[in-house]
Coordinates of N, CA and C in Angstrom, one line a residue:
X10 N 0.8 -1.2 0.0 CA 0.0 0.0 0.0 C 0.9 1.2 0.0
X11 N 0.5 2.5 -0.6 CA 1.2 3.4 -0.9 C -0.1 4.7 -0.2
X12 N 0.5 5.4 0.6 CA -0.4 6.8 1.3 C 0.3 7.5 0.3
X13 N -0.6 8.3 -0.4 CA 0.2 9.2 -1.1 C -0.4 10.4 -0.4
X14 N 1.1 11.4 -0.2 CA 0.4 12.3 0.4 C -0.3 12.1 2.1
X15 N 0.7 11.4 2.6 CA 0.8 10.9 4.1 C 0.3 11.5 5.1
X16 N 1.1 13.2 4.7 CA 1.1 14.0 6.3 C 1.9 13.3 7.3
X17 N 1.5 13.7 8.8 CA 2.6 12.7 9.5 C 2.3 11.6 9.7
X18 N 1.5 11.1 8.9 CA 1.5 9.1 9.0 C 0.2 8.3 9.8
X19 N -0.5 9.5 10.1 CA -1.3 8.8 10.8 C -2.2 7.4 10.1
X20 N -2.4 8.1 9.3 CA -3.3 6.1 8.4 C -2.3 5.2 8.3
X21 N -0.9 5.7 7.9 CA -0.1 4.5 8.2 C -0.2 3.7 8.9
X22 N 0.1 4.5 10.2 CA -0.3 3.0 11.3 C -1.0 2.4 11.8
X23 N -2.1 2.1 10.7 CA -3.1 1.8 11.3 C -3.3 1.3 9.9
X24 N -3.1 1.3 8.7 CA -3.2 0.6 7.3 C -2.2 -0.7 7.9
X25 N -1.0 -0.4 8.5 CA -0.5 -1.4 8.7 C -0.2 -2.2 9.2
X26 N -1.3 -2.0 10.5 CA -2.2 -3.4 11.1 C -2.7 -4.2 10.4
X27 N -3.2 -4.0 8.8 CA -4.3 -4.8 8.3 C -2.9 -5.3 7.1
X28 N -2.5 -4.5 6.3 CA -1.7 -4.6 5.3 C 0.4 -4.1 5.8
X29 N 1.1 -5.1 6.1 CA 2.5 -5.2 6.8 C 3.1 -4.0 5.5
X30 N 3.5 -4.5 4.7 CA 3.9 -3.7 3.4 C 3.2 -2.3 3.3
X31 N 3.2 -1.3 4.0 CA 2.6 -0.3 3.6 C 3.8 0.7 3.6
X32 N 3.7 2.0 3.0 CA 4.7 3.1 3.4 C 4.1 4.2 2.8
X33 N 4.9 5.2 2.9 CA 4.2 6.8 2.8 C 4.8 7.7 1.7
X34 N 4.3 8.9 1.4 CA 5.2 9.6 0.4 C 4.3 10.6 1.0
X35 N 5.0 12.1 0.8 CA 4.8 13.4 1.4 C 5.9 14.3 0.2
X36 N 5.5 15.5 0.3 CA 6.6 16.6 -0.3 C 6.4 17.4 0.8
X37 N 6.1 17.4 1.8 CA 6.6 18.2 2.9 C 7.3 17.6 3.7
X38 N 8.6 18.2 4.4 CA 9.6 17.7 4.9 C 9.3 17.8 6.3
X39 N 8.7 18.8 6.7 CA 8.5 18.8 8.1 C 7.0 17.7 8.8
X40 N 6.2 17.3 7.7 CA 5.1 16.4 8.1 C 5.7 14.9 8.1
X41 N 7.1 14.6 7.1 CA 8.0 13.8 7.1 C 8.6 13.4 8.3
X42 N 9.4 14.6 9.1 CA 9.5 14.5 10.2 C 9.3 14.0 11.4
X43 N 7.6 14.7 11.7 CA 7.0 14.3 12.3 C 6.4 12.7 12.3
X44 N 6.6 12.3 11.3 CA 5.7 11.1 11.1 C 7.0 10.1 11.5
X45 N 8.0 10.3 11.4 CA 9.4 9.7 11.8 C 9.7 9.4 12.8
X46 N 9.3 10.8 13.6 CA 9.5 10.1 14.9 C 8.2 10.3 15.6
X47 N 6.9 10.2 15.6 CA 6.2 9.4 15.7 C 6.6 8.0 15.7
X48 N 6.7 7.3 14.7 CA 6.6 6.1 14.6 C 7.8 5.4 15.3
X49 N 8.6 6.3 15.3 CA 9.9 5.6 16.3 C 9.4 5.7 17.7
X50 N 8.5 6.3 18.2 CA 7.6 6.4 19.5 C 6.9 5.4 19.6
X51 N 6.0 5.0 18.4 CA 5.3 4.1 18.2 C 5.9 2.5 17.9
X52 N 7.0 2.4 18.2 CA 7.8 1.0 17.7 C 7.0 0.6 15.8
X53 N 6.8 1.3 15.2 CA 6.1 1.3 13.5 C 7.1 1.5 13.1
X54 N 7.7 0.9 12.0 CA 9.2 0.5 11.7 C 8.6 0.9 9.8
X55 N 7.1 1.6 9.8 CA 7.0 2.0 8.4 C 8.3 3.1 7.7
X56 N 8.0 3.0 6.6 CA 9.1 4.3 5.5 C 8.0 5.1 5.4
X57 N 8.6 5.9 5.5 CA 7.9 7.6 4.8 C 9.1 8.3 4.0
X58 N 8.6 8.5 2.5 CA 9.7 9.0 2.1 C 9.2 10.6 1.5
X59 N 10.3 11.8 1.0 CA 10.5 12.8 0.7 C 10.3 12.4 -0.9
X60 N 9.1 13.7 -1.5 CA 9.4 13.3 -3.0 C 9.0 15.1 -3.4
X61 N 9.4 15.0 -4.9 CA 9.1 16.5 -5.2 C 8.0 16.9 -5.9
X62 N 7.1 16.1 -5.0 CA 5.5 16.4 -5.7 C 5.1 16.7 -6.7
X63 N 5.8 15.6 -8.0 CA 5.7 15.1 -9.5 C 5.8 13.8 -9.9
X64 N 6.9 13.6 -9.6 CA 7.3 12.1 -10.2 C 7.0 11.2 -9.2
X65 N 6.6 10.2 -8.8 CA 7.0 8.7 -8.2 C 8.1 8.2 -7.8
X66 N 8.9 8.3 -7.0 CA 10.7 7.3 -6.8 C 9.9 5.9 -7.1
X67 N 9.1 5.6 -7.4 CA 8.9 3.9 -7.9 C 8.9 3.0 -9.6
X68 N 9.0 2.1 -9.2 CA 9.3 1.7 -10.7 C 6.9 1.4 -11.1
X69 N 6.8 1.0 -12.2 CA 6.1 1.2 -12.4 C 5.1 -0.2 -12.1
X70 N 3.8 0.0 -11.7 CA 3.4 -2.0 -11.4 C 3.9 -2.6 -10.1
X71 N 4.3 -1.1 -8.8 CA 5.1 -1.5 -7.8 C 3.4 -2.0 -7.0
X72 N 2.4 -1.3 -7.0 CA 1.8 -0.9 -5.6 C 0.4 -2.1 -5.6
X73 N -0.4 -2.6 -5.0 CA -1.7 -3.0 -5.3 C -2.7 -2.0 -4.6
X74 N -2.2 -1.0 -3.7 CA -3.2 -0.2 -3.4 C -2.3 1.2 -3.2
X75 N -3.1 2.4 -3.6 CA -3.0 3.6 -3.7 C -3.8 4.9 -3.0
X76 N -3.8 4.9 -2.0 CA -4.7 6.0 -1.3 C -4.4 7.4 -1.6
X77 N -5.4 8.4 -2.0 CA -5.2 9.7 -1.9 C -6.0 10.1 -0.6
X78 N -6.3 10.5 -0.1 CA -6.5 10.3 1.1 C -6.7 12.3 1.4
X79 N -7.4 13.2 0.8 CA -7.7 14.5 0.9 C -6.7 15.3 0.1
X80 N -6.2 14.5 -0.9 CA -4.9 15.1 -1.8 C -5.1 15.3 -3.1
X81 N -6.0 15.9 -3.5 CA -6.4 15.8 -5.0 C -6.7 17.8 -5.5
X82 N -6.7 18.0 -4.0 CA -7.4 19.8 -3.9 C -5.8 20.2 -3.3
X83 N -5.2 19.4 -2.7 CA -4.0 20.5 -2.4 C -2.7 20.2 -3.6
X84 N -2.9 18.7 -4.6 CA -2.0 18.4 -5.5 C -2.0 19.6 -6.6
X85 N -0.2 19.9 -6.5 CA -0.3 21.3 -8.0 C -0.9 21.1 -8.8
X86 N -0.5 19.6 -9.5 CA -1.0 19.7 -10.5 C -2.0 17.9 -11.0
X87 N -3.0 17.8 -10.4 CA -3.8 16.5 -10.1 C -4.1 15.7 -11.7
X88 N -3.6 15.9 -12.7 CA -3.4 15.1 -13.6 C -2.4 14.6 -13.6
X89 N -1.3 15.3 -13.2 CA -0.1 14.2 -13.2 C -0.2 13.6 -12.0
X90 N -0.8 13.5 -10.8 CA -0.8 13.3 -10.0 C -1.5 11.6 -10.2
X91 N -2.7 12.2 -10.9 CA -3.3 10.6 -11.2 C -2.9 9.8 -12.1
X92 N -1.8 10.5 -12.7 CA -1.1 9.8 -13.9 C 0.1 9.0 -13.2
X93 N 0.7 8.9 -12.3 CA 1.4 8.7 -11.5 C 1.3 7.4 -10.9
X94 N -0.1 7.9 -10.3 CA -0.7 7.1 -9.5 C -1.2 5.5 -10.1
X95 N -1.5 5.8 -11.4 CA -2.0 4.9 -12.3 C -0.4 3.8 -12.7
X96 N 0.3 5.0 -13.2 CA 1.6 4.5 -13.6 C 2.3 3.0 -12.3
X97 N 2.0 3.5 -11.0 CA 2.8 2.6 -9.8 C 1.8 2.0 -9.7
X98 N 0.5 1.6 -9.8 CA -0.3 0.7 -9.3 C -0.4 -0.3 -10.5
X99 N -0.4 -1.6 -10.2 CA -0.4 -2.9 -10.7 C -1.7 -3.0 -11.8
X100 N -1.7 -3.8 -12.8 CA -3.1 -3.8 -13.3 C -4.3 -4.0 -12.8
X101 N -4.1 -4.8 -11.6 CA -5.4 -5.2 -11.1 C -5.3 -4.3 -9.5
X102 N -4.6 -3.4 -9.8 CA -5.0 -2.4 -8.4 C -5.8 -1.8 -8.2
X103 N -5.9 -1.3 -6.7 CA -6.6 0.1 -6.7 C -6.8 1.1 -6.1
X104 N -7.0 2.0 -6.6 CA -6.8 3.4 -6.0 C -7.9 3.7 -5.3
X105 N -7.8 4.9 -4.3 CA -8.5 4.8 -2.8 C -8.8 6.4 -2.9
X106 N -9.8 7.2 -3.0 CA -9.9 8.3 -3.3 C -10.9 9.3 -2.8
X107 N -10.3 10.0 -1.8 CA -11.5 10.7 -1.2 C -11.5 12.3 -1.4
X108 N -12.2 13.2 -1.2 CA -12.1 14.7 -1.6 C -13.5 15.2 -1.0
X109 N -12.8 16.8 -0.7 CA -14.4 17.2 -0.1 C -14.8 18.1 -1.4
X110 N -16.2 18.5 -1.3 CA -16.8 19.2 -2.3 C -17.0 20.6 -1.8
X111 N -16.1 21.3 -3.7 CA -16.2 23.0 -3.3 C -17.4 23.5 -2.8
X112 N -18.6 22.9 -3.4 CA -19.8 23.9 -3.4 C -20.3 23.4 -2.0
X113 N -20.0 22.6 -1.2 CA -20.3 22.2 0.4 C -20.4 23.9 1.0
X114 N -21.2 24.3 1.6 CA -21.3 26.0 2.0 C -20.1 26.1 2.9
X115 N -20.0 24.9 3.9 CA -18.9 25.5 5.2 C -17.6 24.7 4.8
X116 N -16.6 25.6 4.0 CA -15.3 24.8 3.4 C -14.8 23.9 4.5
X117 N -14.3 22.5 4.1 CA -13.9 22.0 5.5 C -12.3 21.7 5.7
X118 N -11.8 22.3 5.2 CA -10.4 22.6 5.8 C -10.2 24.0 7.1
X119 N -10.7 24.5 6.7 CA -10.8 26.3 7.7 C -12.3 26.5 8.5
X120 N -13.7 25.2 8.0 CA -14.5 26.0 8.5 C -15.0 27.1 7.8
X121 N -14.6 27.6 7.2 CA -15.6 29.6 6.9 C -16.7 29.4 6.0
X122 N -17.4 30.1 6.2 CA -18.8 29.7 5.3 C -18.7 30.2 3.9
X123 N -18.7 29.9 2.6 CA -18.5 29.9 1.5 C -17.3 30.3 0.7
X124 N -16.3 30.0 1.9 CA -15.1 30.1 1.5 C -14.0 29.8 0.1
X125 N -14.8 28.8 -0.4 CA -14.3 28.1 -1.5 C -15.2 28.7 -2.4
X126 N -16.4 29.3 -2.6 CA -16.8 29.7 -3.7 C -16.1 31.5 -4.2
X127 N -15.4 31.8 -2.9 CA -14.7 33.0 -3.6 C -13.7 32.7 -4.4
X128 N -13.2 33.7 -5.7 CA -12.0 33.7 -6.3 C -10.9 34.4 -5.6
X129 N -9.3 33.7 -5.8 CA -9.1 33.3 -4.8 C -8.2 35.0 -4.2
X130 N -8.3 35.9 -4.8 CA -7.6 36.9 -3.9 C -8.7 37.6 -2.6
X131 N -10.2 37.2 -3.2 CA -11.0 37.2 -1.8 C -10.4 36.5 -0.3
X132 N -10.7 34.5 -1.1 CA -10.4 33.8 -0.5 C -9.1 33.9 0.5
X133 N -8.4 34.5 -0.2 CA -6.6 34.8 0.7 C -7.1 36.0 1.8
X134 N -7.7 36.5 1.3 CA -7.9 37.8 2.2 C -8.8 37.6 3.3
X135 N -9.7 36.6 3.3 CA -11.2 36.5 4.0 C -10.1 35.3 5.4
X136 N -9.2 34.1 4.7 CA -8.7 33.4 5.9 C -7.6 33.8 6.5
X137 N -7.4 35.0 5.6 CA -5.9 35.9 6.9 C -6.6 36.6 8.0
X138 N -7.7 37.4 7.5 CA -8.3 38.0 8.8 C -9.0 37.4 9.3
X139 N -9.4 36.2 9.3 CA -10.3 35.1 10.5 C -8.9 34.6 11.2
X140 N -7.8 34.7 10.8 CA -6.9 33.9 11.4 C -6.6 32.9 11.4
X141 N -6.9 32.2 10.1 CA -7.0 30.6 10.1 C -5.8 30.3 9.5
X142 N -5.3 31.3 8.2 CA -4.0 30.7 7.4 C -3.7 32.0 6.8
X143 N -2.3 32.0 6.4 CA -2.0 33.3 5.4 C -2.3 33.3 3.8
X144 N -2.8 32.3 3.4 CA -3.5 32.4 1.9 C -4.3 30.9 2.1
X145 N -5.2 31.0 1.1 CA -5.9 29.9 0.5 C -5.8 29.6 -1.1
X146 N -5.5 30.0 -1.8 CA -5.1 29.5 -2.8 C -4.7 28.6 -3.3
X147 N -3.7 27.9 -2.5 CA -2.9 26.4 -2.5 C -3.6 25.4 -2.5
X148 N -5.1 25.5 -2.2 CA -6.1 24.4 -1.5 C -7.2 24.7 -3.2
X149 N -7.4 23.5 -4.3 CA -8.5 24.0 -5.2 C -9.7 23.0 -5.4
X150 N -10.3 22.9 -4.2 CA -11.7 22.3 -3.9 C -12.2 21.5 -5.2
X151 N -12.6 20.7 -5.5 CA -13.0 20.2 -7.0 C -14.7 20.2 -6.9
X152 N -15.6 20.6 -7.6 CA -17.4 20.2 -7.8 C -17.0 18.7 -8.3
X153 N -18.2 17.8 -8.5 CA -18.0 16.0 -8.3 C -18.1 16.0 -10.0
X154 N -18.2 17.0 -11.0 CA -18.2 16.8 -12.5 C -17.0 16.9 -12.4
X155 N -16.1 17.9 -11.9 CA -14.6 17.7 -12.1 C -13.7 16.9 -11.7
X156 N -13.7 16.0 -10.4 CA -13.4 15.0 -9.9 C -13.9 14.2 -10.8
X157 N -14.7 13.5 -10.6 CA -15.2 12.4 -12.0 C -14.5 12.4 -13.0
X158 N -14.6 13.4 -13.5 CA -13.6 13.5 -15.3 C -12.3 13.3 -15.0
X159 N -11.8 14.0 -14.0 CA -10.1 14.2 -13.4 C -10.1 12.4 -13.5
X160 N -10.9 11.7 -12.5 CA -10.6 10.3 -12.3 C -10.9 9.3 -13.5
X161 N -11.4 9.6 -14.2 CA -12.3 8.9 -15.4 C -11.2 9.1 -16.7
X162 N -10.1 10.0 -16.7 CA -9.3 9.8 -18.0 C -7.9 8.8 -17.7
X163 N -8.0 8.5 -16.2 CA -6.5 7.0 -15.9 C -7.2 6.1 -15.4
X164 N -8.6 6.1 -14.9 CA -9.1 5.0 -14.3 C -10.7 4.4 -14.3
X165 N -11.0 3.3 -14.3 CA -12.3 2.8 -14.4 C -12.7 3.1 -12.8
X166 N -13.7 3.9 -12.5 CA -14.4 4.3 -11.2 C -15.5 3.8 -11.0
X167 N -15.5 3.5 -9.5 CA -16.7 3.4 -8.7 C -17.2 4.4 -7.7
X168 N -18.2 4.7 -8.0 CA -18.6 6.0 -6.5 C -18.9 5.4 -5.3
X169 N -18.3 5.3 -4.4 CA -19.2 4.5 -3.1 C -19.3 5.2 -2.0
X170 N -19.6 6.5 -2.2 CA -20.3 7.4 -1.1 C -20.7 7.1 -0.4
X171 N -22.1 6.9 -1.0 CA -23.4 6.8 -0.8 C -23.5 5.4 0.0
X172 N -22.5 4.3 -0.6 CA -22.9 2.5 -0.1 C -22.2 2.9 1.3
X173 N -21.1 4.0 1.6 CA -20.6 4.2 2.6 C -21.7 4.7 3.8
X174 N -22.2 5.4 3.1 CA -23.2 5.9 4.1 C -24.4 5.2 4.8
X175 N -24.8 4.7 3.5 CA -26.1 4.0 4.4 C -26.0 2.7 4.9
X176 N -24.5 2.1 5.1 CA -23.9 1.5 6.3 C -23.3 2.0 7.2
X177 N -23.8 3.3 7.3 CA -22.6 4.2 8.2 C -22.5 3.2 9.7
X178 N -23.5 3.2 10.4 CA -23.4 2.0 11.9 C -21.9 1.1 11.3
X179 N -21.9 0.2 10.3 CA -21.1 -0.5 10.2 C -19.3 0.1 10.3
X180 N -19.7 1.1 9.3 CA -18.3 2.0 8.7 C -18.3 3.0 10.0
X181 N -19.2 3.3 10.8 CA -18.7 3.9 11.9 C -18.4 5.4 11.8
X182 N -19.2 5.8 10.8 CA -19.0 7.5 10.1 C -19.7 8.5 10.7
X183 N -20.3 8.2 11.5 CA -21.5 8.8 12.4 C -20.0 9.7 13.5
X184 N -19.0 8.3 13.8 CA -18.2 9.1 15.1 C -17.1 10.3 14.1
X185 N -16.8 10.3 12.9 CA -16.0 10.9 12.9 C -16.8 12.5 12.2
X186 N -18.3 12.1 11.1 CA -18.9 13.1 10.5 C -20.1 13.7 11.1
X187 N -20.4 13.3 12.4 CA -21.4 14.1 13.2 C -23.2 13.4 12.2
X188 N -23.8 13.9 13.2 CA -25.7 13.4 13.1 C -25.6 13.5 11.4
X189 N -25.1 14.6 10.7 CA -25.5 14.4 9.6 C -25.6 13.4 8.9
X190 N -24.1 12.4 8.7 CA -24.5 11.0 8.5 C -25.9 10.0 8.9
X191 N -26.0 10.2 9.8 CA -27.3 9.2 9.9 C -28.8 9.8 9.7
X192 N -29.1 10.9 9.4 CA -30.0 11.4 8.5 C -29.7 11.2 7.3
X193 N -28.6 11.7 6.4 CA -28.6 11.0 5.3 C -28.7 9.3 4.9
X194 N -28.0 8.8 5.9 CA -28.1 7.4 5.8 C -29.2 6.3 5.7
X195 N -30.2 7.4 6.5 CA -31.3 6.9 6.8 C -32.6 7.4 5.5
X196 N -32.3 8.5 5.2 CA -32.7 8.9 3.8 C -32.6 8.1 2.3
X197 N -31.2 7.4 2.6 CA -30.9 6.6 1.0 C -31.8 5.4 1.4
X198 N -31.8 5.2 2.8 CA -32.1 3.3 2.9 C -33.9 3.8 2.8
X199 N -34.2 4.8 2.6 CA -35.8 5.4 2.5 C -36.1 5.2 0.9
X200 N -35.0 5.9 0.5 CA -35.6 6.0 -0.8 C -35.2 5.3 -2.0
X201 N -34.0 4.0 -1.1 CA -33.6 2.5 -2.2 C -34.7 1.9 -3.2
X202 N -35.8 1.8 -2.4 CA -37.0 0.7 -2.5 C -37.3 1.6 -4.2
X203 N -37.1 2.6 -4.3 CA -37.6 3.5 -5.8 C -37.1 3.0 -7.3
X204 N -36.3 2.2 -6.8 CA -35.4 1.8 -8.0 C -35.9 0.8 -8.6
X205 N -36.9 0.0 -7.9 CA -37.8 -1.4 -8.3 C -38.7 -0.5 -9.5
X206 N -39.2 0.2 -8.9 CA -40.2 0.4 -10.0 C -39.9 1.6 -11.1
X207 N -40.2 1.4 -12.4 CA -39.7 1.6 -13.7 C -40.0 3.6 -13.6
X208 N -40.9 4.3 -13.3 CA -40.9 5.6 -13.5 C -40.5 6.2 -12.3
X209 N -40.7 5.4 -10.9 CA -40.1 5.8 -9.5 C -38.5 5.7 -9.7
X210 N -37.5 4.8 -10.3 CA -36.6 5.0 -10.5 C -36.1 6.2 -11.4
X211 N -37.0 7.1 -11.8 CA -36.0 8.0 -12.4 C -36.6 9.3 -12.0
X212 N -37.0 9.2 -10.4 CA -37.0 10.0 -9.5 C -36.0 10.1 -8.5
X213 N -35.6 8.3 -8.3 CA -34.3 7.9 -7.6 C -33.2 8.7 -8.2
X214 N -32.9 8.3 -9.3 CA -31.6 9.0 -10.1 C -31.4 10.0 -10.1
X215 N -32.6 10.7 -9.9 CA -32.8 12.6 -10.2 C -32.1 12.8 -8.5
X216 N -32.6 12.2 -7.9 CA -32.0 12.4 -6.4 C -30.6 11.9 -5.9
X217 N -30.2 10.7 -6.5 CA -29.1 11.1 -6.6 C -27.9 11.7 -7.0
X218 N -28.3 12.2 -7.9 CA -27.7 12.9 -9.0 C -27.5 14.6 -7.9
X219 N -28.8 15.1 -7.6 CA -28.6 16.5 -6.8 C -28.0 15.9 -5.7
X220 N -27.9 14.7 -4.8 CA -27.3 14.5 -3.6 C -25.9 14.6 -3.8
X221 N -25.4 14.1 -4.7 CA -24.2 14.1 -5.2 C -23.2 15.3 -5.4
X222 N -24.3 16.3 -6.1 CA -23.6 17.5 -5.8 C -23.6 18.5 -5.4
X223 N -24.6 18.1 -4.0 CA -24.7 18.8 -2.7 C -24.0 17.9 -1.3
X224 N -23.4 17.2 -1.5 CA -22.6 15.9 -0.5 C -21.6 16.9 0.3
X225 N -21.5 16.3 1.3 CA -19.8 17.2 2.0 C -18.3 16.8 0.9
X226 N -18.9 16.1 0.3 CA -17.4 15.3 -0.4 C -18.1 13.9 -0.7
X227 N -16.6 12.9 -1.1 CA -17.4 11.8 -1.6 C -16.1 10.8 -1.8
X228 N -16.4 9.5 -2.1 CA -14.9 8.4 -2.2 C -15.4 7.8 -3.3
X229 N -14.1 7.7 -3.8 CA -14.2 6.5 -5.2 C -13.2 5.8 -5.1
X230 N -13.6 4.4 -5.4 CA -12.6 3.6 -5.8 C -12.3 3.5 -7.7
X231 N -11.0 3.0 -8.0 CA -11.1 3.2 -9.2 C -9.4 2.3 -9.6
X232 N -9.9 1.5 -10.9 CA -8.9 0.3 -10.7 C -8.2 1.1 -12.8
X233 N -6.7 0.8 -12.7 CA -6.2 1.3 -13.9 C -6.6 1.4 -15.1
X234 N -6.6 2.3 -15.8 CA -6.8 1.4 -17.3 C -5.3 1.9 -18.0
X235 N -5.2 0.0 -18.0 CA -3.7 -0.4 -19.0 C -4.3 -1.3 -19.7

């Protein structure tokens, strides 16, 4: 398994309870750091390595699994990024993909209310004086047509948001995303039954379709095309 885009490691050690073989990649040196000795605290004997947030140090067909893991809004440049990603993962791999959505009202990196719908010399200006960060510009939130297409030109995709959610009790999403989960959750497992019948289903679709791109964010899984 490959964390791309690590931070200081925390999924690592905890990917690597389940999967031994795991390790990290970061282009920040100081979240490198941290994750270093963490894990030397933690007796986790994982690699985290330094890269220049382009290429792969890997040969190609190295990985069976590839997590992005909230890295697709802060990656410079997220075509090469998924081109990359495609390149180190095996044919029958797969990539692990999550991201929040611009149009969500309360951005969720800073909290501010419609923070990501400003262009971005607002946006720099509105999180200096809340005091949250000295620019926002580095962060570029994706709507779920542009994620889709972004993931849809290296890879065969699955959306599993939604299957996420309305097992949230199981997936346990309730503790990390607050009540909202289980109103939605409880919403999809309402309005499944629509799909059986031929004109009720394309009231279902219409609904998922706006849920989708009103969601806080969303996960895809998505296996190469070689």
């Amino acid at each position: 398994v490959l964390d791309y885009g690590c931070g200081i490691g925390f999924n690592i050690y905890y990917f690597a309870k389940v999967f031994p073989n795991t390790q990290g990649i970061d282009n920040d040196k100081e979240s490198i750091n941290i994750a270093r000795k963490q894990f030397k605290k933690l007796g986790c004997n994982k690699k985290v390595l330094y890269y220049n947030g382009k290429i792969l140090p890997f040969k190609k067909n190295t990985f069976d699994i590839v997590v992005l893991n909230d890295v697709w809004e802060h990656a410079e440049n997220p075509r090469l990024t998924l081109k990359e990603c495609s390149r180190v993962l095996k044919p029958e791999g797969i990539l692990f993909v999550n991201s929040p959505n611009k149009l969500w009202p309360i951005e969720t990196h800073y909290k501010l209310p419609f923070l990501s719908y400003l262009p971005a010399p607002l946006a720099n200006w509105y999180v200096k004086i809340m005091g949250r960060a000295d620019r926002y510009d580095d962060i570029h939130l994706p709507t779920y047509g542009v994620l889709k297409k972004s993931l849809e030109e290296f890879f065969k995709i699955r959306d599993i948001s939604f299957d996420l959610i309305k097992d949230y009790r199981k997936n346990r999403m309730q503790e990390e995303r607050g009540t909202l989960v289980p109103i939605l959750g409880t919403f999809l497992q309402t309005i499944e039954p629509l799909q059986k019948t031929p004109i009720l289903s394309i009231l279902y679709i219409a609904l998922i379709e706006l849920l989708n791109r009103l969601s806080t964010g969303w996960v895809f899984i998505g296996w190469p095309k070689k």
